[in-house]
PDB file of C-alpha atoms in Angstrom:
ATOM      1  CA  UNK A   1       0.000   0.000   0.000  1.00  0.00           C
ATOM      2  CA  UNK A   2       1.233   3.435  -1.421  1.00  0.00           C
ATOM      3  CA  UNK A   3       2.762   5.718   2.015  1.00  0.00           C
ATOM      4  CA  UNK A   4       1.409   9.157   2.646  1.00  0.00           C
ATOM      5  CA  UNK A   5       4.905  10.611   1.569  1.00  0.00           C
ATOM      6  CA  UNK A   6       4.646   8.383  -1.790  1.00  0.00           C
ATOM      7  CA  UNK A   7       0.997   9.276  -2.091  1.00  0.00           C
ATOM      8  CA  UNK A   8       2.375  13.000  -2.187  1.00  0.00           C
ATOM      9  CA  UNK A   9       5.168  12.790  -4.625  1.00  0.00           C
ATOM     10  CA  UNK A  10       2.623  11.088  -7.411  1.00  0.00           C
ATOM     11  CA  UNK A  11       0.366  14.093  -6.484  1.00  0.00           C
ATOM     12  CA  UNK A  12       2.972  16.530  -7.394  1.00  0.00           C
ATOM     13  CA  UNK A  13       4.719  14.992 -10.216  1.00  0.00           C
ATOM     14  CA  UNK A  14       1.276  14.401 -11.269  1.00  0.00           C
ATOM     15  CA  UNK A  15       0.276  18.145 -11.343  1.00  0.00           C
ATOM     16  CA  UNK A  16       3.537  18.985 -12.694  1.00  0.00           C
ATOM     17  CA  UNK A  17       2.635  16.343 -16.085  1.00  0.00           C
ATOM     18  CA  UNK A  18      -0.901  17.758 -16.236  1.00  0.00           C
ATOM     19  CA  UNK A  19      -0.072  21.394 -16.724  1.00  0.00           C
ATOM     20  CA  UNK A  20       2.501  20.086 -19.344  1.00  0.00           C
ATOM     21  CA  UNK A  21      -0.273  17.960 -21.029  1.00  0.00           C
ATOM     22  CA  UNK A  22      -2.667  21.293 -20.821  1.00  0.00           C
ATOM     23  CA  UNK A  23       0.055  23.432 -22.500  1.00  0.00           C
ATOM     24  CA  UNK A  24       0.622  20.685 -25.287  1.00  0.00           C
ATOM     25  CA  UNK A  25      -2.572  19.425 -25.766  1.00  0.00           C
ATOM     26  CA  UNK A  26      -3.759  23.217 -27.583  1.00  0.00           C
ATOM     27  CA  UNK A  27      -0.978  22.360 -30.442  1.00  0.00           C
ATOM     28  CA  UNK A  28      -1.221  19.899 -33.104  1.00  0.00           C
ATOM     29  CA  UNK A  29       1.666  18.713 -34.759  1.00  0.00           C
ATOM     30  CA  UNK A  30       3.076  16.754 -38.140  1.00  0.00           C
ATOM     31  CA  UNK A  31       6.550  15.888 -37.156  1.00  0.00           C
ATOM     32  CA  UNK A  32       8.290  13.750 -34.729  1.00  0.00           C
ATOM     33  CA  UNK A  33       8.106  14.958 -31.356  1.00  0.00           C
ATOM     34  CA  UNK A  34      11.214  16.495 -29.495  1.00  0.00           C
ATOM     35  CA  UNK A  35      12.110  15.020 -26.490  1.00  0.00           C
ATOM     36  CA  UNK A  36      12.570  17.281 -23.795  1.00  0.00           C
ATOM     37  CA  UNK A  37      13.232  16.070 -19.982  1.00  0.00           C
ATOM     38  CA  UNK A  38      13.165  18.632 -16.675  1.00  0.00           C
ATOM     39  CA  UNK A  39      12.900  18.406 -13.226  1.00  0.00           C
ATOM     40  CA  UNK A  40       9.607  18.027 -11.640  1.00  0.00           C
ATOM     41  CA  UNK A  41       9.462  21.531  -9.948  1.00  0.00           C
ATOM     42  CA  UNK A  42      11.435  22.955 -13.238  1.00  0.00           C
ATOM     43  CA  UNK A  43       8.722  21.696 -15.790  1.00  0.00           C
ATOM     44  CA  UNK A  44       5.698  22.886 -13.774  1.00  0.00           C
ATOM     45  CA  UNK A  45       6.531  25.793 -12.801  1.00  0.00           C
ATOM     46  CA  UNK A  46       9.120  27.312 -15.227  1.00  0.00           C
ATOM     47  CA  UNK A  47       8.870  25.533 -18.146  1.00  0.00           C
ATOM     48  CA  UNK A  48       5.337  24.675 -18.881  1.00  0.00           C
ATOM     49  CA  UNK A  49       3.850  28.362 -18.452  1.00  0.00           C
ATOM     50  CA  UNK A  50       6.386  29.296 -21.506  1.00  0.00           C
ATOM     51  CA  UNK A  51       5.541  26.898 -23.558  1.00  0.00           C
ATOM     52  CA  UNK A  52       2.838  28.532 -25.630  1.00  0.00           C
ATOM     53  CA  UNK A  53       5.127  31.184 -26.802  1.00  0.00           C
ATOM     54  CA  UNK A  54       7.573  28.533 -28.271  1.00  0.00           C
ATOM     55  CA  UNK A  55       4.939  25.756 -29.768  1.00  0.00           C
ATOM     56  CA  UNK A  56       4.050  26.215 -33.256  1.00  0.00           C
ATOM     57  CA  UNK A  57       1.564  23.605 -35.337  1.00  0.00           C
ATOM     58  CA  UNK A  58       4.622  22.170 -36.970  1.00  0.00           C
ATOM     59  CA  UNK A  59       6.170  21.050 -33.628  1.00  0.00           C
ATOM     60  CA  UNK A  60       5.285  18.278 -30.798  1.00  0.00           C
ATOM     61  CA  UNK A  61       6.884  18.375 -27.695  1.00  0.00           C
ATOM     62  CA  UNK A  62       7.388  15.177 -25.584  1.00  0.00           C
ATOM     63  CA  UNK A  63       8.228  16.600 -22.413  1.00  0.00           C
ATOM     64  CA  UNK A  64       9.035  14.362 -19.307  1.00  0.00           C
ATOM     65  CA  UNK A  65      10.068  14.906 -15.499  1.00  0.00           C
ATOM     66  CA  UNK A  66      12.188  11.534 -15.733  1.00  0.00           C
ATOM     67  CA  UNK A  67      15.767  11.250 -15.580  1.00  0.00           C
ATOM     68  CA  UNK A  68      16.619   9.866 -18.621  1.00  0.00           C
ATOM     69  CA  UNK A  69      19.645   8.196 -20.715  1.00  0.00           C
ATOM     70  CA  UNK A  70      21.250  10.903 -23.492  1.00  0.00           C
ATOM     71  CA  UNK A  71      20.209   8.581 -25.759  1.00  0.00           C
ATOM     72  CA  UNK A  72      16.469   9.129 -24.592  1.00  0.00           C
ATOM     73  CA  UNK A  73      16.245  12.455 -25.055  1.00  0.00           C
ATOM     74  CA  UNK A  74      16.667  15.663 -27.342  1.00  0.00           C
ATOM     75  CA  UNK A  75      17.387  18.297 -24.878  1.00  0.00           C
ATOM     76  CA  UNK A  76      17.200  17.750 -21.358  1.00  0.00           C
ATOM     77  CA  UNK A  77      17.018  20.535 -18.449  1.00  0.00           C
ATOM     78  CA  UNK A  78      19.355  19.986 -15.305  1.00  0.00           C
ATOM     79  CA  UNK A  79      20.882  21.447 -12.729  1.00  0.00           C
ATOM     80  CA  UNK A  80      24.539  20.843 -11.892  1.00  0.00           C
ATOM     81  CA  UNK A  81      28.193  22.504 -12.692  1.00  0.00           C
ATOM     82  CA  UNK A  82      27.791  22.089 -16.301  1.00  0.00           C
ATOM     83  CA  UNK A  83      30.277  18.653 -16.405  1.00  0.00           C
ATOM     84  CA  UNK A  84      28.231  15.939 -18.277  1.00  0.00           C
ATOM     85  CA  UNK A  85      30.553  13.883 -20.587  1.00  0.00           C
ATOM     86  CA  UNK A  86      29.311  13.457 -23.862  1.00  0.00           C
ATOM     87  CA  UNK A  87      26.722  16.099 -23.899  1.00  0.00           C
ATOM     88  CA  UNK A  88      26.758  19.955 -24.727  1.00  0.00           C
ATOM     89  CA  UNK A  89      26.166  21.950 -22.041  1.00  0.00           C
ATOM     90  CA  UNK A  90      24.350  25.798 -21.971  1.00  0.00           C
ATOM     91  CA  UNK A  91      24.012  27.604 -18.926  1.00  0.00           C
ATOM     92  CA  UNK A  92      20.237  29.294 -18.622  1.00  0.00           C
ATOM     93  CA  UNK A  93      19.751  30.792 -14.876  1.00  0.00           C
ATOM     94  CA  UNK A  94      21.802  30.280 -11.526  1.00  0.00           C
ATOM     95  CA  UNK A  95      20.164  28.152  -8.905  1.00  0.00           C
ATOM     96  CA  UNK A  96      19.454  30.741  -6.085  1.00  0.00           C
ATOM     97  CA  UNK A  97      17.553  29.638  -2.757  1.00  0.00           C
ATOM     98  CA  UNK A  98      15.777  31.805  -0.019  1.00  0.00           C
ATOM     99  CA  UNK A  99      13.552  30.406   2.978  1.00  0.00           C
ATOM    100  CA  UNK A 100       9.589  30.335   2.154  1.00  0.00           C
ATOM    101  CA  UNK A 101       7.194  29.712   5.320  1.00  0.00           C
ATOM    102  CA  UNK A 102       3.438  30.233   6.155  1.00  0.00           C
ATOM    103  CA  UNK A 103       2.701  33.504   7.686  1.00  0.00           C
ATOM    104  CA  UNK A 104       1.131  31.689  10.571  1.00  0.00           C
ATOM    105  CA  UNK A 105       4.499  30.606  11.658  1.00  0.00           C
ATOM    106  CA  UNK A 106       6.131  33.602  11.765  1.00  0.00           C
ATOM    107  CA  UNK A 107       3.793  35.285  13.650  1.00  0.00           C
ATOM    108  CA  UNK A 108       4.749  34.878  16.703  1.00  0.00           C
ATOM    109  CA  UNK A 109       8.304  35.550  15.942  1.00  0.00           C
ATOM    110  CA  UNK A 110       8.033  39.144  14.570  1.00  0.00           C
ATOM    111  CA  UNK A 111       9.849  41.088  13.655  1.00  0.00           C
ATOM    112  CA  UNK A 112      11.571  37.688  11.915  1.00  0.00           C
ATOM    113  CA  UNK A 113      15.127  37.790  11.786  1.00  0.00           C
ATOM    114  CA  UNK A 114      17.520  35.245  10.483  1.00  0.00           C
ATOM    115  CA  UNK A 115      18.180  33.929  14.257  1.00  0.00           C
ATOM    116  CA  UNK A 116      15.008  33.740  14.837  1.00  0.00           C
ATOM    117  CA  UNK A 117      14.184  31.687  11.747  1.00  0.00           C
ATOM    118  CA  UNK A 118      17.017  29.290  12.902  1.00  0.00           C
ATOM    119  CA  UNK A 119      14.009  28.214  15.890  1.00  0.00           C
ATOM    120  CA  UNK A 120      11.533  27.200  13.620  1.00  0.00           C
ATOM    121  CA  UNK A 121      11.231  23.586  12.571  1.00  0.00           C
ATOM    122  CA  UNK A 122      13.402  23.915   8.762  1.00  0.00           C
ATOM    123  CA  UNK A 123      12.230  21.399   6.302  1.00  0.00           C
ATOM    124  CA  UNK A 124      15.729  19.515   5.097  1.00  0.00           C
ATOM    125  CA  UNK A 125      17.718  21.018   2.235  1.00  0.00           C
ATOM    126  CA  UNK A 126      21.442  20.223   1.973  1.00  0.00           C
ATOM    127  CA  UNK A 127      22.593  24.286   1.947  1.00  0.00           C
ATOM    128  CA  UNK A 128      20.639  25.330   5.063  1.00  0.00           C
ATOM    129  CA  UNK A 129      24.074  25.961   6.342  1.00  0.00           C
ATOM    130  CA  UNK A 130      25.421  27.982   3.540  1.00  0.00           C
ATOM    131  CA  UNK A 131      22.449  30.498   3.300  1.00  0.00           C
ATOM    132  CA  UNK A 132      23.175  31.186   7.254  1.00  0.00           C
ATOM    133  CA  UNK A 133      26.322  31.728   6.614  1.00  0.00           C
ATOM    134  CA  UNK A 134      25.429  33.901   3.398  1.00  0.00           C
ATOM    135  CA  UNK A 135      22.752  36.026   5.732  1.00  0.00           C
ATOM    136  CA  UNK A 136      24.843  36.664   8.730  1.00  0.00           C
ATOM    137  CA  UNK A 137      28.191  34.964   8.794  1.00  0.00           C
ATOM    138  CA  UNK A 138      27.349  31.763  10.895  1.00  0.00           C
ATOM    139  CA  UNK A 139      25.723  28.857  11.314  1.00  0.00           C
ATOM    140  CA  UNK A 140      23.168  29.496  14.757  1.00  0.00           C
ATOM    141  CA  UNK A 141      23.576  26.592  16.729  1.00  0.00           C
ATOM    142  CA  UNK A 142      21.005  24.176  17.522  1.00  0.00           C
ATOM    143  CA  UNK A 143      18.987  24.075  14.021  1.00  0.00           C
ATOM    144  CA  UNK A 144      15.971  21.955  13.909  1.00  0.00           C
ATOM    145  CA  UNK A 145      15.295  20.216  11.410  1.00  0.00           C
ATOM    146  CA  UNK A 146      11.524  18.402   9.981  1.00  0.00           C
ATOM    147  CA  UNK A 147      11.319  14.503  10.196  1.00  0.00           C
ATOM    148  CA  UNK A 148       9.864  14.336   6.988  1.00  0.00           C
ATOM    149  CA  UNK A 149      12.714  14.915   3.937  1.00  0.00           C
ATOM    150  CA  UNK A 150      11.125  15.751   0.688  1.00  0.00           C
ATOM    151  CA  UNK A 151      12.377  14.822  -3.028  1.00  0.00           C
ATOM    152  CA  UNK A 152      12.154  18.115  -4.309  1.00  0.00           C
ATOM    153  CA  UNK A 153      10.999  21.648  -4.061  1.00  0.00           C
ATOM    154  CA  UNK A 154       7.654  21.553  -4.946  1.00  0.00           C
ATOM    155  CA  UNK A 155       6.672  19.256  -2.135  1.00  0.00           C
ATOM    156  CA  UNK A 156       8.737  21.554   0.225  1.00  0.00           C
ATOM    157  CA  UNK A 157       6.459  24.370  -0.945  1.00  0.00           C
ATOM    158  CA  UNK A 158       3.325  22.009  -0.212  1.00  0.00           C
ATOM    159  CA  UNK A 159       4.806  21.394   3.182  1.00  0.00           C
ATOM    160  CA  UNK A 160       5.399  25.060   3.785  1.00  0.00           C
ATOM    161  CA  UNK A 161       2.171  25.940   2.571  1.00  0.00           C
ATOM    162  CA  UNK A 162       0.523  23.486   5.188  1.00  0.00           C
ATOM    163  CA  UNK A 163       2.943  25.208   8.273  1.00  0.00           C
ATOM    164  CA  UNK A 164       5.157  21.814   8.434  1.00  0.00           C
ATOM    165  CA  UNK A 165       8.276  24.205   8.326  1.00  0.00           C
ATOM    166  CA  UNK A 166      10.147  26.472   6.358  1.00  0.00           C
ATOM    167  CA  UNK A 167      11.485  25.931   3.061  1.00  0.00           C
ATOM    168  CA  UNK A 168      14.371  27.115   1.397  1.00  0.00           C
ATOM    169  CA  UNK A 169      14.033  27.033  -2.202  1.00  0.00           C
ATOM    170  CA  UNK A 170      14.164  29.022  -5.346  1.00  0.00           C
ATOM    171  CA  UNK A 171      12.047  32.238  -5.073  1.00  0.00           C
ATOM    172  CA  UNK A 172      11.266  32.685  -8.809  1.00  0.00           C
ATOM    173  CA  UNK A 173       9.296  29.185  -9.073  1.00  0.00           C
ATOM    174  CA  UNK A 174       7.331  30.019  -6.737  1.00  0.00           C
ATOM    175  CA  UNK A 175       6.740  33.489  -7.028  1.00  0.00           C
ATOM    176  CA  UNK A 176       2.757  33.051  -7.303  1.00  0.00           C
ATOM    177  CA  UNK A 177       2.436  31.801  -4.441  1.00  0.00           C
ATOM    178  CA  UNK A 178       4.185  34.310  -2.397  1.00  0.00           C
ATOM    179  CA  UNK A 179       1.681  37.074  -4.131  1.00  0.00           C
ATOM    180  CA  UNK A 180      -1.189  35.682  -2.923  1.00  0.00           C
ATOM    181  CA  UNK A 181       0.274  35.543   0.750  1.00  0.00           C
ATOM    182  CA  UNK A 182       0.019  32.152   1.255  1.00  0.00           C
ATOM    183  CA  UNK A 183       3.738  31.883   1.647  1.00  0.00           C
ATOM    184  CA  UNK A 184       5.928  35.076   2.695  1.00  0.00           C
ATOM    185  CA  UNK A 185       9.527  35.233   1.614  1.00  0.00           C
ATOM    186  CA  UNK A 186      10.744  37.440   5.000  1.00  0.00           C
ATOM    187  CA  UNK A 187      14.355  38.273   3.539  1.00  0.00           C
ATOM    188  CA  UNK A 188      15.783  40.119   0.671  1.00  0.00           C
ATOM    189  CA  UNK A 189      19.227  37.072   1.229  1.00  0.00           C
ATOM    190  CA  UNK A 190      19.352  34.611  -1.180  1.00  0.00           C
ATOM    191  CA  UNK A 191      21.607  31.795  -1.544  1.00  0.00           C
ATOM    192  CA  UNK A 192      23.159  32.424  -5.225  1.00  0.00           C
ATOM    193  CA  UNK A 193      25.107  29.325  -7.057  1.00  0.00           C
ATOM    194  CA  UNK A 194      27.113  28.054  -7.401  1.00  0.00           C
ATOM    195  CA  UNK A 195      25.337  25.941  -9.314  1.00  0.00           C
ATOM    196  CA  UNK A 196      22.555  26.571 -12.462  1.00  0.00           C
ATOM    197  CA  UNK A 197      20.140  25.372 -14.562  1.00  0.00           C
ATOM    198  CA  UNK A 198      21.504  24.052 -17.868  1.00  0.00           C
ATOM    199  CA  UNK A 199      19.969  22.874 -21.161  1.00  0.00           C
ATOM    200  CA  UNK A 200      21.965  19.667 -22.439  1.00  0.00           C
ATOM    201  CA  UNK A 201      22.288  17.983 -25.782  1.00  0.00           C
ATOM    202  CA  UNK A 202      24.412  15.410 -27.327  1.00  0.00           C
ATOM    203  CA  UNK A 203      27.970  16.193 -28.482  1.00  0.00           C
ATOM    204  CA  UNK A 204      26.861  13.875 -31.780  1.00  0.00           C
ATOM    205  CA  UNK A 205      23.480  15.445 -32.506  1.00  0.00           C
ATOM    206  CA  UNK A 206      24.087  17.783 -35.738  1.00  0.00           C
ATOM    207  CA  UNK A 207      19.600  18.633 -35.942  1.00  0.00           C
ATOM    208  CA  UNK A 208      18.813  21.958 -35.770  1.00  0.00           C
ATOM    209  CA  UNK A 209      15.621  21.228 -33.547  1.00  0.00           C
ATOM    210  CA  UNK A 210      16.968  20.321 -30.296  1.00  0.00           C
ATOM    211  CA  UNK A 211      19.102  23.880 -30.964  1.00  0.00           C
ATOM    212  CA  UNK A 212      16.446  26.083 -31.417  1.00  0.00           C
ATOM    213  CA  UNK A 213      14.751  24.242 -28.242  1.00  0.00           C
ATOM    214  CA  UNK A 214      17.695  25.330 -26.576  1.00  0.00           C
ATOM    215  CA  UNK A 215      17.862  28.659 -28.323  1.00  0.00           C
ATOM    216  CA  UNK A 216      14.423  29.556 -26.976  1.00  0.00           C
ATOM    217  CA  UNK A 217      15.271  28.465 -23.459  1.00  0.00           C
ATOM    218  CA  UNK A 218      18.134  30.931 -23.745  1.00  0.00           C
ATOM    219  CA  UNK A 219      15.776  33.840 -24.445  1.00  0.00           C
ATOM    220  CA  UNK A 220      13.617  33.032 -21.694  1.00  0.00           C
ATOM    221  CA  UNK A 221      16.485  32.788 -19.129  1.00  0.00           C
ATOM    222  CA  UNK A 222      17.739  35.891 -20.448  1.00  0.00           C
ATOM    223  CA  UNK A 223      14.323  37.067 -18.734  1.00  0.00           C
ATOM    224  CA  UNK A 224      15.444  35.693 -15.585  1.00  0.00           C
ATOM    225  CA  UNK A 225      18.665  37.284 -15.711  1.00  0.00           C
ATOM    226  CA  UNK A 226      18.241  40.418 -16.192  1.00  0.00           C
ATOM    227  CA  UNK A 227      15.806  40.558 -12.929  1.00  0.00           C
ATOM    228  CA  UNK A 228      18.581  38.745 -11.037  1.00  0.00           C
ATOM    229  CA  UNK A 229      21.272  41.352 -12.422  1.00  0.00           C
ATOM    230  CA  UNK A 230      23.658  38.016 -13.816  1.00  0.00           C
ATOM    231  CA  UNK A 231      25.804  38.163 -16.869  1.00  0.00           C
ATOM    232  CA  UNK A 232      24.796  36.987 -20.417  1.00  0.00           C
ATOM    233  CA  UNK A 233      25.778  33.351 -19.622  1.00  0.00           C
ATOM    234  CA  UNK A 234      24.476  31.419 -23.358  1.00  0.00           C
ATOM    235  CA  UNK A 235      27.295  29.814 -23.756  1.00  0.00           C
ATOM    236  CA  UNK A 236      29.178  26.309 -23.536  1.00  0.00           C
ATOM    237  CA  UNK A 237      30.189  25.622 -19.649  1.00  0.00           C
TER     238      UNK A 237
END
């Protein structure tokens, strides 16, 4: 029988290939499709709201949230230093990370500081650490951390959302939802790098498709960095 956790990771990789499937299903299309695999929280929530302004009748887009092989796929979205033997790497957008939490549990904190943040129940993320240090030059002792780890950011959000703890993850994503209040994002410090988001293709692929994919995804993460004030980065890492 399925575990609550397990029940909540189909949910969200589930939502994630929905609003994919929505974006697609307006387009028709004559030619083989172009492969095209992201992260869960990365096709959702970046990548599917774009992908109107890219899709023309001509193309089909088989987009997928799995890790696959290079030989699997066209162009695949990842995150990482850029150092994937055999493939072609183009950097889009730094990763950058800030902590998310309900507005319920920082009430009774105010005014929220980063010390005071380091009380609160954090929901597990490998570079807690480093965005302390980033904020205000230390790691506060005693950090507590939620029982519950989470695959990726979107279920970190959910948990957030639902007051389990605070989240650090990547504002932009999940800007929405910081809007409409249901989340608050209490500090201008965000964690920046060092890694990014790059779009991959084989070193052996001479089609021009998966390069204009990749030329389009370069346009819209110019978008990106321009608000986050980073260099022109389309090039090879």
């Amino acid at each position: 029988m399925p575990t609550p956790k397990a029940m909540l990771l189909a949910k969200g990789v589930r939502r994630g290939l929905d609003e994919i499937d929505a974006a697609l299903a307006a387009f028709g299309a004559a030619s083989p499709p172009l492969r095209v695999t992201a992260p869960p929280t990365l096709a959702s929530r970046w990548l599917a709201p774009r992908l109107s302004g890219y899709l023309r009748c001509e193309i089909e887009l088989d987009v997928s949230t799995e890790i696959r092989n290079p030989s699997d796929f066209d162009v695949a979205i990842r995150t990482g230093a850029g150092d994937w033997p055999g493939l072609r790497a183009f950097r889009l957008f730094p990763v950058q990370l800030t902590p998310l939490l309900a507005p319920s549990l920082a009430a009774a904190l105010e005014p929220l500081t980063p010390e005071m943040l380091a009380t609160l129940p954090l929901l597990p993320h490998p570079d807690w650490e480093r965005w302390f240090v980033s904020a205000i030059g230390r790691v506060p002792p005693g950090l507590r951390f939620a029982r519950v780890e989470y695959p990726n950011h979107e279920l970190n959000v959910n948990a957030a959302c639902a007051g389990e703890g605070v989240a650090l993850v990547p504002p932009g994503f999940f800007e929405p939802i910081v809007k409409s209040g249901v989340l608050i994002a209490p500090f201008d410090e965000t964690l920046d790098g060092p890694d990014w988001h790059f779009a991959l293709i084989r070193d052996d692929d001479g089609r021009s498709g998966p390069k204009e994919f990749c030329d389009w995804l370069y346009e819209q993460s110019r978008m990106i960095s321009a608000a986050l004030d980073t260099p022109d980065a389309w090039a090879d890492a």
